[in-house]
PDB file of C-alpha atoms and ligand atoms in Angstrom:
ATOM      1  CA  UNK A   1       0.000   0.000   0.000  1.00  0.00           C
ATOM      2  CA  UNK A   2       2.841   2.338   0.715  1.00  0.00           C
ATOM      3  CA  UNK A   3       4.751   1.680  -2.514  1.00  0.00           C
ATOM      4  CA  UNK A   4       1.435   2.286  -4.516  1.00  0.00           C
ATOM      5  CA  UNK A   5       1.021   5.535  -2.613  1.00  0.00           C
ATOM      6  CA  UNK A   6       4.912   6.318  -3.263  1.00  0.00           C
ATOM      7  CA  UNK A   7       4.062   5.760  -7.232  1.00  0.00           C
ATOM      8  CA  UNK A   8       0.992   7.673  -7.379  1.00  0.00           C
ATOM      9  CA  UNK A   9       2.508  10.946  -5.751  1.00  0.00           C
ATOM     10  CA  UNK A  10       5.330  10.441  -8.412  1.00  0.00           C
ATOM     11  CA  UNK A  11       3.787  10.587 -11.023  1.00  0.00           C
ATOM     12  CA  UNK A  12       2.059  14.129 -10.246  1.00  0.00           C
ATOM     13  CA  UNK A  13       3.632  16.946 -11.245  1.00  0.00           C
ATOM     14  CA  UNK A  14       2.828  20.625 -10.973  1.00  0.00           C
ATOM     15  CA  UNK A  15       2.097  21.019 -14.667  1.00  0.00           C
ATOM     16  CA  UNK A  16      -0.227  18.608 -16.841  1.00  0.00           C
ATOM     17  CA  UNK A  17       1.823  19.361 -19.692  1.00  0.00           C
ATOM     18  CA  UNK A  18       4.506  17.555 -18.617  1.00  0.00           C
ATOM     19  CA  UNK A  19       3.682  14.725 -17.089  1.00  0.00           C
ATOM     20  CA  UNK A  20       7.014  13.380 -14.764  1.00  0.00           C
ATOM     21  CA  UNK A  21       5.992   9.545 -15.252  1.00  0.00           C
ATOM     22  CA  UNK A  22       4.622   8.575 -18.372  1.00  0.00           C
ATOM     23  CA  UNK A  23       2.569   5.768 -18.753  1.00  0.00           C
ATOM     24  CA  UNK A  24       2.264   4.865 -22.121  1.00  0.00           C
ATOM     25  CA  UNK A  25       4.287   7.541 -24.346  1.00  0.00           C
ATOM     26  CA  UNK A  26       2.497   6.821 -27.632  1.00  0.00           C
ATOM     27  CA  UNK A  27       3.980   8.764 -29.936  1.00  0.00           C
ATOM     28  CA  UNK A  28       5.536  11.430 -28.630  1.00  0.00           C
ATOM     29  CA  UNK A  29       8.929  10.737 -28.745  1.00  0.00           C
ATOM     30  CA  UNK A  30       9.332  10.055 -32.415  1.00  0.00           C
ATOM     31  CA  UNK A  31      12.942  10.295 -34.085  1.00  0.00           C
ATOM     32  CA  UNK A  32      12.115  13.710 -35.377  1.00  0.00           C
ATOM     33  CA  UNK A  33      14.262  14.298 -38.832  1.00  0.00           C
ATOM     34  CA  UNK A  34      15.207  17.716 -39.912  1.00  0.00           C
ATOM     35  CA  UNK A  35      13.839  18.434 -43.653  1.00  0.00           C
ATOM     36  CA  UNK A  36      17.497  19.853 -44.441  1.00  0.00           C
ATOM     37  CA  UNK A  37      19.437  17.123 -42.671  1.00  0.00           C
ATOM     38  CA  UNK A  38      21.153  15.032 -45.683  1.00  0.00           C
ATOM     39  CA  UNK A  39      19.178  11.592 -44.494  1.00  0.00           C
ATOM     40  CA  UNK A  40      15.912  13.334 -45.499  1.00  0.00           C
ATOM     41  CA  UNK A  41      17.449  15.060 -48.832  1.00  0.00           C
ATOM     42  CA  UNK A  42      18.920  11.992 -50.438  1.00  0.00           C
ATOM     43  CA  UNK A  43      15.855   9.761 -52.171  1.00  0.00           C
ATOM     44  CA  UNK A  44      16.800   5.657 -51.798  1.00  0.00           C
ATOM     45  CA  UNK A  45      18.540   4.862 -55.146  1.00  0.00           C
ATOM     46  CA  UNK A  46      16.367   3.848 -58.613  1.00  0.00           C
ATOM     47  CA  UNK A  47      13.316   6.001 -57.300  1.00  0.00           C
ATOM     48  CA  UNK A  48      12.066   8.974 -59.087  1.00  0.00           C
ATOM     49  CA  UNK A  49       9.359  11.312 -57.570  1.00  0.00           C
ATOM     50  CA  UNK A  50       5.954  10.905 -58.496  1.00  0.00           C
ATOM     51  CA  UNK A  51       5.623  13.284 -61.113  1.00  0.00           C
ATOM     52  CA  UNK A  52       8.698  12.637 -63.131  1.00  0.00           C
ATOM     53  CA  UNK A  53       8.089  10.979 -66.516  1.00  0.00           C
ATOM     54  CA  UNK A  54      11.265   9.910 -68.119  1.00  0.00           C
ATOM     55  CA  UNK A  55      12.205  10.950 -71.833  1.00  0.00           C
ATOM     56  CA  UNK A  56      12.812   8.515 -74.049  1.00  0.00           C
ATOM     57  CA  UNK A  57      13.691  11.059 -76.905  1.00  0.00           C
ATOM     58  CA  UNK A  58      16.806  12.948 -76.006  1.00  0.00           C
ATOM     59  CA  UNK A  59      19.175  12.686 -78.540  1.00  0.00           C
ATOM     60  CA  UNK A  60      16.437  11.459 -81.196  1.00  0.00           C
ATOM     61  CA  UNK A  61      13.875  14.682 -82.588  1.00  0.00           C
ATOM     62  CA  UNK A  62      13.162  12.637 -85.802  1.00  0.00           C
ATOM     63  CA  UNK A  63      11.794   9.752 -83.013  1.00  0.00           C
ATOM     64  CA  UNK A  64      10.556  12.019 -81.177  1.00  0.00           C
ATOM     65  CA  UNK A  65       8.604  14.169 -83.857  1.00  0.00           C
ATOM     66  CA  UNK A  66       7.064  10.631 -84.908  1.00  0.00           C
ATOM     67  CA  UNK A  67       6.333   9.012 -82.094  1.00  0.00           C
ATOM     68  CA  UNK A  68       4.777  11.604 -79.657  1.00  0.00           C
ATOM     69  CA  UNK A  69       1.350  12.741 -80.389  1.00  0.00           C
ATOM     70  CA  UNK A  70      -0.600  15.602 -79.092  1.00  0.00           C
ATOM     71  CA  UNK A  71      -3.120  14.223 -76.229  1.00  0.00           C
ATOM     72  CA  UNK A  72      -5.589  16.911 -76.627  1.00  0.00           C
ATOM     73  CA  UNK A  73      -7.755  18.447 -78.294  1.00  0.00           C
ATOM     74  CA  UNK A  74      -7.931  21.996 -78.915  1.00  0.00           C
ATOM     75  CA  UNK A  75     -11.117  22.993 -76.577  1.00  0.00           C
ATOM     76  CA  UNK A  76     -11.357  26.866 -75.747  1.00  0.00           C
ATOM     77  CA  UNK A  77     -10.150  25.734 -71.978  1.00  0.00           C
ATOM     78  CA  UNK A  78      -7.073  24.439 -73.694  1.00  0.00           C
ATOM     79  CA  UNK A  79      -5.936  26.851 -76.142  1.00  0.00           C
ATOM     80  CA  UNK A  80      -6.751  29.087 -73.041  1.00  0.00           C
ATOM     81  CA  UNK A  81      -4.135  27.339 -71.106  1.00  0.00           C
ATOM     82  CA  UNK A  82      -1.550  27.093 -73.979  1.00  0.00           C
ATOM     83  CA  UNK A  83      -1.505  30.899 -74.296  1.00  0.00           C
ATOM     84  CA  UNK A  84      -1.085  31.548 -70.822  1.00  0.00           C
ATOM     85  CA  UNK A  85       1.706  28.915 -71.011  1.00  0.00           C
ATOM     86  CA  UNK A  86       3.154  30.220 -74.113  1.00  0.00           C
ATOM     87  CA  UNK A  87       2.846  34.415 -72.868  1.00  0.00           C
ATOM     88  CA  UNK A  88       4.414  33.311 -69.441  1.00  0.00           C
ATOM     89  CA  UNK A  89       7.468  30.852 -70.630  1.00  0.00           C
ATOM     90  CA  UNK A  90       7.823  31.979 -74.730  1.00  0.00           C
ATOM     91  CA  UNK A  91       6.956  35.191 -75.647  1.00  0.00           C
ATOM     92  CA  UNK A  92       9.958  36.920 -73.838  1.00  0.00           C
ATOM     93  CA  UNK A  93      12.007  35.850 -76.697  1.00  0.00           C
ATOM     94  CA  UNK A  94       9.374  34.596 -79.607  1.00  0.00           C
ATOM     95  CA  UNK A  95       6.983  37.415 -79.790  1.00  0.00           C
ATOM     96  CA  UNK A  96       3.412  37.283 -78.730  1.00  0.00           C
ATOM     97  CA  UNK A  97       2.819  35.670 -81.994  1.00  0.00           C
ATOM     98  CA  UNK A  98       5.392  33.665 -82.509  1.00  0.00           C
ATOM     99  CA  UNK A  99       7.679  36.231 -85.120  1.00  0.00           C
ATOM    100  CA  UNK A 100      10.552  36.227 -82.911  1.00  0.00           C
ATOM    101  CA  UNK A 101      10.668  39.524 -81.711  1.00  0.00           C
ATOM    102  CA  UNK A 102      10.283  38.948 -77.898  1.00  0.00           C
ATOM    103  CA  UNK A 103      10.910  42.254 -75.875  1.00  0.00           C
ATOM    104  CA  UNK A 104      14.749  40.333 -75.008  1.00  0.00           C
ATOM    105  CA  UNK A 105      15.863  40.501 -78.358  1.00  0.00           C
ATOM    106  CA  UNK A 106      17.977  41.761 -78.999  1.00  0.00           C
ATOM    107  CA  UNK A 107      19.929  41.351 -76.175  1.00  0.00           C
ATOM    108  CA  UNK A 108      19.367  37.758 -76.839  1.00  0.00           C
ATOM    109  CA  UNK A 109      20.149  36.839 -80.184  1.00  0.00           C
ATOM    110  CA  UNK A 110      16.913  36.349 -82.179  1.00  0.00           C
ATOM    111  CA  UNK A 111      15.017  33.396 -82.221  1.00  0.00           C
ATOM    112  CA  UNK A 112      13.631  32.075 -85.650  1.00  0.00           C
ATOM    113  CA  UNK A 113       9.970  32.633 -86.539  1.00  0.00           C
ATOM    114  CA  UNK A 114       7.581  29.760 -85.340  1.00  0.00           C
ATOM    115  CA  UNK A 115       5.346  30.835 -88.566  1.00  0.00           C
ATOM    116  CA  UNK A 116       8.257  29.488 -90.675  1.00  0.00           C
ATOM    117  CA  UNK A 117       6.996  26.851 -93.279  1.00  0.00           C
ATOM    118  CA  UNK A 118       9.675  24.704 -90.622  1.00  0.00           C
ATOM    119  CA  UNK A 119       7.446  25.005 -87.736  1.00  0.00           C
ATOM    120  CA  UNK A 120       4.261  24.705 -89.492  1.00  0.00           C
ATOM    121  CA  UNK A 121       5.163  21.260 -91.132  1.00  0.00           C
ATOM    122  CA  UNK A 122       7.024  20.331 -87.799  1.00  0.00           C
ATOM    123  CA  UNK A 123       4.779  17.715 -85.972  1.00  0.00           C
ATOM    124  CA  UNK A 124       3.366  18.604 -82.447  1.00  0.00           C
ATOM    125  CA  UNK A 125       5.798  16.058 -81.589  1.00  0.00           C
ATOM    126  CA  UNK A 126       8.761  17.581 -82.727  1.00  0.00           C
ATOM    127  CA  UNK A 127       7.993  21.294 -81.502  1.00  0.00           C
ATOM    128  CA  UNK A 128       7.187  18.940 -77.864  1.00  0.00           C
ATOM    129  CA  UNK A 129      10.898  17.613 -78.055  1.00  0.00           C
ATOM    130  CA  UNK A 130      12.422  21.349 -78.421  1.00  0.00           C
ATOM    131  CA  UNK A 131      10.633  22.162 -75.093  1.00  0.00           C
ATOM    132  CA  UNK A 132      11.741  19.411 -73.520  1.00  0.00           C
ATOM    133  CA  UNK A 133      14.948  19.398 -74.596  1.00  0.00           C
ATOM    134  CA  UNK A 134      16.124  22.852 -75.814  1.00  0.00           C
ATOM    135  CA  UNK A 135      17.550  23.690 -79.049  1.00  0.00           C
ATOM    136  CA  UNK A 136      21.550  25.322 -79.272  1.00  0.00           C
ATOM    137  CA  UNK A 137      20.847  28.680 -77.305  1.00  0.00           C
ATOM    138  CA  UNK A 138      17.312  27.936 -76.301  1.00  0.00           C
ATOM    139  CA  UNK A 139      17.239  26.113 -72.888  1.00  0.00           C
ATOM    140  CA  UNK A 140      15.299  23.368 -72.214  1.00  0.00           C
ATOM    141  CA  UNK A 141      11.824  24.292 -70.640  1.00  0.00           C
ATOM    142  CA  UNK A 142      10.819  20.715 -69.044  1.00  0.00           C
ATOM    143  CA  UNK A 143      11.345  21.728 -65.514  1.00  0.00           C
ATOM    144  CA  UNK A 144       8.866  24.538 -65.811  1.00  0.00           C
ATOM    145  CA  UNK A 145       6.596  23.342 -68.168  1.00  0.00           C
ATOM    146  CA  UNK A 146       4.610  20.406 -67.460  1.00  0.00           C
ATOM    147  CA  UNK A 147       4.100  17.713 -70.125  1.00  0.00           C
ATOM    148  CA  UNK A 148       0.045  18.515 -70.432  1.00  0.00           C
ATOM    149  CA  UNK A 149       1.118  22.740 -70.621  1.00  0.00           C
ATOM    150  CA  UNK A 150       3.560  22.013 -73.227  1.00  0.00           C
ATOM    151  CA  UNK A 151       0.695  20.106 -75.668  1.00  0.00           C
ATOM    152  CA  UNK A 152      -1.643  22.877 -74.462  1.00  0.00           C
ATOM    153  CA  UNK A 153       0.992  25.516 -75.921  1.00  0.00           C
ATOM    154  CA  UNK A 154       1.766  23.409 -79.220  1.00  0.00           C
ATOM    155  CA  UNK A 155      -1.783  23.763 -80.163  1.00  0.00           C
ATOM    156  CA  UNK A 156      -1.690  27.468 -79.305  1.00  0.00           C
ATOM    157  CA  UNK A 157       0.891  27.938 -81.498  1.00  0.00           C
ATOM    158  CA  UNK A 158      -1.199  26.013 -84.182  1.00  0.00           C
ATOM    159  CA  UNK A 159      -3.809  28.986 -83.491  1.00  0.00           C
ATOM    160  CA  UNK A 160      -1.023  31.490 -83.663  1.00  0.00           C
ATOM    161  CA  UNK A 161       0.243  30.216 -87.454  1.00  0.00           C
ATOM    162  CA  UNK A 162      -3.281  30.183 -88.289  1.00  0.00           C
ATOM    163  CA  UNK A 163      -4.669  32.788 -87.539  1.00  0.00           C
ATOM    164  CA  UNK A 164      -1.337  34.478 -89.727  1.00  0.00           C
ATOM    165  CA  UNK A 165      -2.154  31.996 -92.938  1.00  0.00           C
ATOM    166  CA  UNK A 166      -5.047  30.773 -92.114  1.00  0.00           C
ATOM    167  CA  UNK A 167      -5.928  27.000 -94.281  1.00  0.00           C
ATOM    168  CA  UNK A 168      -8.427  26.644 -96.364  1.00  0.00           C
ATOM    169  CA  UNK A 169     -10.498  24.869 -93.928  1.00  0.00           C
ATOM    170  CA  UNK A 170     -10.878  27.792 -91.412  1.00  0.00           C
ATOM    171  CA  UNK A 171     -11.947  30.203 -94.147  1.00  0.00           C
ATOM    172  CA  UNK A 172     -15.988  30.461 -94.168  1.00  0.00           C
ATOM    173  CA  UNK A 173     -17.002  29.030 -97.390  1.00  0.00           C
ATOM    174  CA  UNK A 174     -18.226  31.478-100.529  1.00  0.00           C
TER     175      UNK A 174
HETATM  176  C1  HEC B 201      15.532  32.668 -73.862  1.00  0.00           C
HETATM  177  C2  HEC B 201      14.822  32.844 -75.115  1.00  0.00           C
HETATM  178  C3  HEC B 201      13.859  31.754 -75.507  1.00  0.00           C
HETATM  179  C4  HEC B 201      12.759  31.326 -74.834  1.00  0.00           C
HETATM  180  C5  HEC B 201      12.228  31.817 -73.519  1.00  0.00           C
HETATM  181  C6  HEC B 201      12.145  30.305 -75.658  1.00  0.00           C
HETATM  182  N1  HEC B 201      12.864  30.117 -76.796  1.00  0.00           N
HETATM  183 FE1  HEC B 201      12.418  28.857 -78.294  1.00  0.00          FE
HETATM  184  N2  HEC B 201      14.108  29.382 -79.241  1.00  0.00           N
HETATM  185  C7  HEC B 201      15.001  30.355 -78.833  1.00  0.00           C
HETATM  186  C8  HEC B 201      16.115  30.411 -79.761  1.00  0.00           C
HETATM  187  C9  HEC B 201      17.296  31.374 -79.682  1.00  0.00           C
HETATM  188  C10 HEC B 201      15.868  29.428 -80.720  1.00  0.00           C
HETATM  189  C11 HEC B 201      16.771  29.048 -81.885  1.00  0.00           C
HETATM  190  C12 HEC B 201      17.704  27.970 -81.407  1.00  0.00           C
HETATM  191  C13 HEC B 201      18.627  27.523 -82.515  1.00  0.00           C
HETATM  192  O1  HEC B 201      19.495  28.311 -82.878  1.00  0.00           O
HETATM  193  O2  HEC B 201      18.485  26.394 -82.989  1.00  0.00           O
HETATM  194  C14 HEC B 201      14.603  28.811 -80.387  1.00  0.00           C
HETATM  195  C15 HEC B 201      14.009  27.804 -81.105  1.00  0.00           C
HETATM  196  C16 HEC B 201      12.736  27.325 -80.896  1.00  0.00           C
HETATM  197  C17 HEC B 201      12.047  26.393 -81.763  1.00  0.00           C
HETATM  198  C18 HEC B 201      12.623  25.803 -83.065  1.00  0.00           C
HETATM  199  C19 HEC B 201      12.552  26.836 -84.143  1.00  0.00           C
HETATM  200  C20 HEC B 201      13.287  26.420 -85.375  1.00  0.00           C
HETATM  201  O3  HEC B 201      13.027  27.023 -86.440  1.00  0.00           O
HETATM  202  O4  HEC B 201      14.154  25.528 -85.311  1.00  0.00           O
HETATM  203  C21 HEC B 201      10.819  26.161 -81.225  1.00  0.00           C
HETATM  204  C22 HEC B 201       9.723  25.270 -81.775  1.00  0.00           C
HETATM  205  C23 HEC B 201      10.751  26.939 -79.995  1.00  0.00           C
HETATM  206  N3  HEC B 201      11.934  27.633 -79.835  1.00  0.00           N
HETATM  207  C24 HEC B 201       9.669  26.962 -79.153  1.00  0.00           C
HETATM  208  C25 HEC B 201       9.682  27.598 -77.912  1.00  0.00           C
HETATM  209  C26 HEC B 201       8.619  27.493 -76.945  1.00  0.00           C
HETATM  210  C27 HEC B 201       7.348  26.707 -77.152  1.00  0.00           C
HETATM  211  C28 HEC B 201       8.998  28.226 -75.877  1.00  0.00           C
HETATM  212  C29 HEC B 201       8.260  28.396 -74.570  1.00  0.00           C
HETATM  213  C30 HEC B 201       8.176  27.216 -73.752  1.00  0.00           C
HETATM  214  C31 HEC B 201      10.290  28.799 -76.156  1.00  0.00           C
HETATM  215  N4  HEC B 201      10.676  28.399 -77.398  1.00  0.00           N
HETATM  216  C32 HEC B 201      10.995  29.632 -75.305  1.00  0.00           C
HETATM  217  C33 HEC B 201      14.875  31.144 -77.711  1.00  0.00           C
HETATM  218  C34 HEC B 201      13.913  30.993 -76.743  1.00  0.00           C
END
């Protein structure tokens, strides 16, 4: 009876908050890791965070321009997106309509036009592969555009070209 009296006076303490004998501790002491500490930085080897997609086209653009294919369509809400995409990321150096006479230039060298006869035969494949993986002085834009922006931008570009020459098909017919 005395040593249970002994144990119960222990285990009160002036403050509730901390508790001098703790029953069951739960989880409060958990090995707490600091988010800057290098065994939270480095990622266990082979993984890849959840929103990377590899590239299987680096060195190839011909591959590339063949194999990848735009997956959507051009609604209003996309070509929406693709020129706020393109106005943010492109326009500093390509012009807001794609002539290449961005507000940089010329203090960076001039890009080409994207209404070339290039571009416009270029697949939405190929144009995808120079965003992802630059072209001589143009940097790649992968990290900052993500892979559903960049097809949203290709098609705004489409709108850009045509709306410049447009094709027979958007003309109203006589
Ligand atoms: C820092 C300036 C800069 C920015 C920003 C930029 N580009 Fe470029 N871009 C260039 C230059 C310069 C070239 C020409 C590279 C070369 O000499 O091959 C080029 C080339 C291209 C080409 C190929 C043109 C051709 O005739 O070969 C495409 C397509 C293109 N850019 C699309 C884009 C898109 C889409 C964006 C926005 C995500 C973008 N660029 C952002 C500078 C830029």
């Amino acid at each position: 009876m005395k040593y249970l009296l002994a144990v119960v006076l222990l285990s009160c303490s002036p403050s509730k908050e901390k508790p001098r004998v703790i029953y069951m501790p739960d989880m409060v002491y958990t090995p707490a890791v600091k988010a800057q500490s290098e065994q939270a930085q480095v990622p266990p080897e082979g993984t890849v965070s959840q929103d990377y997609a590899p590239y299987a086209y680096s060195n190839d653009p011909d591959t590339a321009g063949k194999m990848l294919k735009n997956p959507l369509q051009p609604t209003a809400e996309v070509l929406a997106r693709g020129q706020h995409v393109f106005s943010t990321y492109c326009t500093v150096c390509h012009g807001p309509k794609g002539e290449g006479d961005g507000t940089i230039v010329p203090k960076f060298p001039r890009p080409p036009s994207l209404q070339s006869d290039k571009i416009r035969t270029y697949t939405d494949g190929r144009i995808y592969h120079v965003i992802v993986s630059g072209q001589n002085l143009m940097p790649s834009y992968a990290s900052q555009v993500a892979p559903l922006d960049r097809w949203a931008l290709i098609h705004y570009i489409r709108v850009l070209q045509r709306a410049e020459r447009p094709l027979k098909t958007d003309l109203p017919k006589e």
